Amino acid sequence: MFHELYNELYKHYGDLQWWPSESDDETVIGCILTQNTSWSNVKKSIDILRENDMLDLKRIREIDETKLQEYIKSSGYYTIKTRYLKNIASSIIDNYNKLEHMKNKDFNEIRSFIKNIKGVGNETMNSILLYALDYPVFVIDSYTLRLFKRYYGKEFASNDIKTGVEQEFDGNIFRLKNFHGMIVQLSKEYCKKKPECNKCFINNKCIYFSGNSK
Ligand code: SF4
């Protein structure tokens, strides 16, 4: 059932190359910075970190906290995010030395390791597992819940969506990555808090739209 929505979105968006980053370290850093803030604010911090050659977990682990706070100020909650960044960088480096060493390992070991890092909630954990480490999990966020409720015309529990998509997509990392990216994109462009259904390219299949356009 979720494939059909994927295909509709894919016809319009194609490969969005999601997550927008140049390295796995940058992805992890972005996953922490994007908590409770918009991507445009995160992007400013990422640009500053890039200019200062800091998109690297080993360097994040070593950098002075005040300096890091200054670099990531635009992402908001910068004191706490600085702590979270240093925390995740130290945990990964101390235990695995680099992200590469966390790939192709026992999934439950890596999942429970990330889950236990302070500052990492479910959404951040799943984003890191999928986008930085290539494990076949689906990322659910508030955009996903809102879109699915409208499109399918019923309330879903996050876990039902997660399990359903993971089963249907059967380990296809590209689809899992792209699906979340396309959902975010659609939610920003059309399926906003106040949806712009008349312009939306999937309105002919959407229960919410059909119910409201009669
Ligand atoms: S038609 Fe409206 S409610 Fe349905 S997915 Fe598009 S924007 Fe969202």
mmCIF file of N, CA and C in Angstrom, residues 29-92:
data_model
loop_
_atom_site.group_PDB
_atom_site.id
_atom_site.type_symbol
_atom_site.label_atom_id
_atom_site.label_comp_id
_atom_site.label_asym_id
_atom_site.label_seq_id
_atom_site.Cartn_x
_atom_site.Cartn_y
_atom_site.Cartn_z
ATOM 1 N N ILE A 29 26.158 15.056 12.159
ATOM 2 C CA ILE A 29 26.143 16.419 12.725
ATOM 3 C C ILE A 29 24.813 17.105 12.363
ATOM 4 N N GLY A 30 24.397 16.962 11.114
ATOM 5 C CA GLY A 30 23.130 17.555 10.665
ATOM 6 C C GLY A 30 21.935 16.975 11.413
ATOM 7 N N CYS A 31 21.979 15.665 11.703
ATOM 8 C CA CYS A 31 20.861 15.006 12.412
ATOM 9 C C CYS A 31 20.689 15.603 13.810
ATOM 10 N N ILE A 32 21.780 15.969 14.451
ATOM 11 C CA ILE A 32 21.676 16.586 15.792
ATOM 12 C C ILE A 32 21.213 18.040 15.641
ATOM 13 N N LEU A 33 21.812 18.752 14.708
ATOM 14 C CA LEU A 33 21.494 20.183 14.581
ATOM 15 C C LEU A 33 20.043 20.431 14.183
ATOM 16 N N THR A 34 19.454 19.507 13.439
ATOM 17 C CA THR A 34 18.110 19.753 12.911
ATOM 18 C C THR A 34 16.993 19.502 13.936
ATOM 19 N N GLN A 35 17.369 19.043 15.116
ATOM 20 C CA GLN A 35 16.333 18.827 16.146
ATOM 21 C C GLN A 35 15.658 20.153 16.483
ATOM 22 N N ASN A 36 14.353 20.174 16.413
ATOM 23 C CA ASN A 36 13.535 21.354 16.768
ATOM 24 C C ASN A 36 13.887 22.642 16.026
ATOM 25 N N THR A 37 14.353 22.518 14.820
ATOM 26 C CA THR A 37 14.600 23.738 14.044
ATOM 27 C C THR A 37 14.463 23.454 12.554
ATOM 28 N N SER A 38 14.373 24.546 11.780
ATOM 29 C CA SER A 38 14.189 24.344 10.338
ATOM 30 C C SER A 38 15.541 24.076 9.666
ATOM 31 N N TRP A 39 15.468 23.428 8.510
ATOM 32 C CA TRP A 39 16.706 23.080 7.813
ATOM 33 C C TRP A 39 17.465 24.334 7.360
ATOM 34 N N SER A 40 16.743 25.409 7.058
ATOM 35 C CA SER A 40 17.458 26.616 6.598
ATOM 36 C C SER A 40 18.378 27.149 7.699
ATOM 37 N N ASN A 41 17.957 27.028 8.961
ATOM 38 C CA ASN A 41 18.836 27.448 10.064
ATOM 39 C C ASN A 41 20.018 26.497 10.225
ATOM 40 N N VAL A 42 19.741 25.219 10.038
ATOM 41 C CA VAL A 42 20.814 24.228 10.153
ATOM 42 C C VAL A 42 21.862 24.459 9.063
ATOM 43 N N LYS A 43 21.358 24.765 7.876
ATOM 44 C CA LYS A 43 22.241 24.954 6.717
ATOM 45 C C LYS A 43 23.286 26.040 7.000
ATOM 46 N N LYS A 44 22.848 27.122 7.684
ATOM 47 C CA LYS A 44 23.795 28.200 8.005
ATOM 48 C C LYS A 44 24.907 27.674 8.910
ATOM 49 N N SER A 45 24.525 26.879 9.910
ATOM 50 C CA SER A 45 25.537 26.318 10.820
ATOM 51 C C SER A 45 26.463 25.359 10.073
ATOM 52 N N ILE A 46 25.869 24.536 9.206
ATOM 53 C CA ILE A 46 26.682 23.571 8.443
ATOM 54 C C ILE A 46 27.702 24.332 7.578
ATOM 55 N N ASP A 47 27.254 25.428 6.964
ATOM 56 C CA ASP A 47 28.165 26.210 6.122
ATOM 57 C C ASP A 47 29.336 26.760 6.943
ATOM 58 N N ILE A 48 29.029 27.261 8.143
ATOM 59 C CA ILE A 48 30.096 27.796 8.996
ATOM 60 C C ILE A 48 31.041 26.669 9.435
ATOM 61 N N LEU A 49 30.452 25.531 9.795
ATOM 62 C CA LEU A 49 31.300 24.395 10.193
ATOM 63 C C LEU A 49 32.190 23.962 9.020
ATOM 64 N N ARG A 50 31.618 23.993 7.806
ATOM 65 C CA ARG A 50 32.409 23.608 6.628
ATOM 66 C C ARG A 50 33.569 24.581 6.405
ATOM 67 N N GLU A 51 33.259 25.889 6.483
ATOM 68 C CA GLU A 51 34.313 26.911 6.308
ATOM 69 C C GLU A 51 35.456 26.706 7.297
ATOM 70 N N ASN A 52 35.116 26.192 8.479
ATOM 71 C CA ASN A 52 36.130 26.018 9.517
ATOM 72 C C ASN A 52 36.640 24.575 9.618
ATOM 73 N N ASP A 53 36.324 23.808 8.572
ATOM 74 C CA ASP A 53 36.804 22.433 8.496
ATOM 75 C C ASP A 53 36.400 21.588 9.715
ATOM 76 N N MET A 54 35.161 21.772 10.137
ATOM 77 C CA MET A 54 34.714 21.108 11.364
ATOM 78 C C MET A 54 33.647 20.041 11.133
ATOM 79 N N LEU A 55 33.394 19.665 9.877
ATOM 80 C CA LEU A 55 32.369 18.640 9.641
ATOM 81 C C LEU A 55 32.992 17.253 9.776
ATOM 82 N N ASP A 56 33.555 17.031 10.931
ATOM 83 C CA ASP A 56 34.326 15.829 11.180
ATOM 84 C C ASP A 56 34.178 15.483 12.664
ATOM 85 N N LEU A 57 33.764 14.261 12.960
ATOM 86 C CA LEU A 57 33.452 13.918 14.358
ATOM 87 C C LEU A 57 34.684 13.981 15.253
ATOM 88 N N LYS A 58 35.866 13.652 14.709
ATOM 89 C CA LYS A 58 37.080 13.727 15.543
ATOM 90 C C LYS A 58 37.368 15.171 15.930
ATOM 91 N N ARG A 59 37.156 16.083 14.988
ATOM 92 C CA ARG A 59 37.404 17.498 15.299
ATOM 93 C C ARG A 59 36.340 18.047 16.242
ATOM 94 N N ILE A 60 35.103 17.591 16.064
ATOM 95 C CA ILE A 60 34.017 18.028 16.968
ATOM 96 C C ILE A 60 34.346 17.585 18.401
ATOM 97 N N ARG A 61 34.898 16.392 18.510
ATOM 98 C CA ARG A 61 35.229 15.872 19.841
ATOM 99 C C ARG A 61 36.289 16.747 20.524
ATOM 100 N N GLU A 62 37.216 17.298 19.727
ATOM 101 C CA GLU A 62 38.335 18.051 20.304
ATOM 102 C C GLU A 62 38.064 19.544 20.482
ATOM 103 N N ILE A 63 37.148 20.093 19.686
ATOM 104 C CA ILE A 63 37.000 21.563 19.664
ATOM 105 C C ILE A 63 36.513 22.114 21.015
ATOM 106 N N ASP A 64 36.960 23.308 21.311
ATOM 107 C CA ASP A 64 36.516 24.005 22.508
ATOM 108 C C ASP A 64 34.999 24.257 22.432
ATOM 109 N N GLU A 65 34.313 24.024 23.547
ATOM 110 C CA GLU A 65 32.838 24.115 23.540
ATOM 111 C C GLU A 65 32.318 25.489 23.150
ATOM 112 N N THR A 66 32.978 26.534 23.663
ATOM 113 C CA THR A 66 32.496 27.887 23.375
ATOM 114 C C THR A 66 32.603 28.186 21.887
ATOM 115 N N LYS A 67 33.683 27.712 21.292
ATOM 116 C CA LYS A 67 33.879 27.930 19.849
ATOM 117 C C LYS A 67 32.772 27.217 19.064
ATOM 118 N N LEU A 68 32.478 25.984 19.469
ATOM 119 C CA LEU A 68 31.449 25.213 18.765
ATOM 120 C C LEU A 68 30.074 25.879 18.909
ATOM 121 N N GLN A 69 29.808 26.390 20.091
ATOM 122 C CA GLN A 69 28.524 27.099 20.308
ATOM 123 C C GLN A 69 28.394 28.262 19.333
ATOM 124 N N GLU A 70 29.488 28.964 19.164
ATOM 125 C CA GLU A 70 29.497 30.118 18.253
ATOM 126 C C GLU A 70 29.182 29.669 16.813
ATOM 127 N N TYR A 71 29.796 28.572 16.396
ATOM 128 C CA TYR A 71 29.600 28.081 15.021
ATOM 129 C C TYR A 71 28.158 27.637 14.757
ATOM 130 N N ILE A 72 27.512 27.070 15.774
ATOM 131 C CA ILE A 72 26.190 26.462 15.504
ATOM 132 C C ILE A 72 25.032 27.314 16.017
ATOM 133 N N LYS A 73 25.329 28.542 16.353
ATOM 134 C CA LYS A 73 24.315 29.419 16.947
ATOM 135 C C LYS A 73 23.007 29.461 16.136
ATOM 136 N N SER A 74 23.100 29.516 14.825
ATOM 137 C CA SER A 74 21.890 29.677 14.001
ATOM 138 C C SER A 74 20.926 28.492 14.119
ATOM 139 N N SER A 75 21.406 27.343 14.619
ATOM 140 C CA SER A 75 20.530 26.170 14.739
ATOM 141 C C SER A 75 19.641 26.218 15.970
ATOM 142 N N GLY A 76 19.835 27.220 16.832
ATOM 143 C CA GLY A 76 19.017 27.307 18.048
ATOM 144 C C GLY A 76 19.445 26.269 19.083
ATOM 145 N N TYR A 77 19.018 26.459 20.331
ATOM 146 C CA TYR A 77 19.384 25.553 21.441
ATOM 147 C C TYR A 77 20.864 25.173 21.362
ATOM 148 N N TYR A 78 21.698 26.184 21.062
ATOM 149 C CA TYR A 78 23.083 25.855 20.716
ATOM 150 C C TYR A 78 23.934 25.339 21.873
ATOM 151 N N THR A 79 23.549 25.699 23.122
ATOM 152 C CA THR A 79 24.360 25.160 24.243
ATOM 153 C C THR A 79 24.099 23.659 24.388
ATOM 154 N N ILE A 80 22.841 23.323 24.345
ATOM 155 C CA ILE A 80 22.509 21.899 24.513
ATOM 156 C C ILE A 80 22.957 21.084 23.292
ATOM 157 N N LYS A 81 22.797 21.673 22.098
ATOM 158 C CA LYS A 81 23.218 20.939 20.891
ATOM 159 C C LYS A 81 24.744 20.768 20.862
ATOM 160 N N THR A 82 25.467 21.729 21.411
ATOM 161 C CA THR A 82 26.925 21.585 21.498
ATOM 162 C C THR A 82 27.255 20.379 22.371
ATOM 163 N N ARG A 83 26.550 20.266 23.501
ATOM 164 C CA ARG A 83 26.789 19.123 24.392
ATOM 165 C C ARG A 83 26.454 17.811 23.689
ATOM 166 N N TYR A 84 25.321 17.812 22.977
ATOM 167 C CA TYR A 84 24.914 16.589 22.270
ATOM 168 C C TYR A 84 25.928 16.214 21.180
ATOM 169 N N LEU A 85 26.401 17.241 20.473
ATOM 170 C CA LEU A 85 27.364 16.958 19.400
ATOM 171 C C LEU A 85 28.657 16.376 19.961
ATOM 172 N N LYS A 86 29.147 16.981 21.052
ATOM 173 C CA LYS A 86 30.392 16.493 21.632
ATOM 174 C C LYS A 86 30.192 15.081 22.192
ATOM 175 N N ASN A 87 29.018 14.892 22.748
ATOM 176 C CA ASN A 87 28.679 13.610 23.316
ATOM 177 C C ASN A 87 28.652 12.489 22.270
ATOM 178 N N ILE A 88 27.954 12.747 21.162
ATOM 179 C CA ILE A 88 27.840 11.702 20.132
ATOM 180 C C ILE A 88 29.199 11.478 19.458
ATOM 181 N N ALA A 89 29.949 12.576 19.257
ATOM 182 C CA ALA A 89 31.267 12.436 18.623
ATOM 183 C C ALA A 89 32.178 11.594 19.517
ATOM 184 N N SER A 90 32.216 11.892 20.809
ATOM 185 C CA SER A 90 33.085 11.121 21.723
ATOM 186 C C SER A 90 32.648 9.665 21.780
ATOM 187 N N SER A 91 31.336 9.424 21.894
ATOM 188 C CA SER A 91 30.867 8.037 21.998
ATOM 189 C C SER A 91 31.281 7.237 20.768
ATOM 190 N N ILE A 92 31.079 7.818 19.587
ATOM 191 C CA ILE A 92 31.398 7.081 18.350
ATOM 192 C C ILE A 92 32.905 6.855 18.228
#
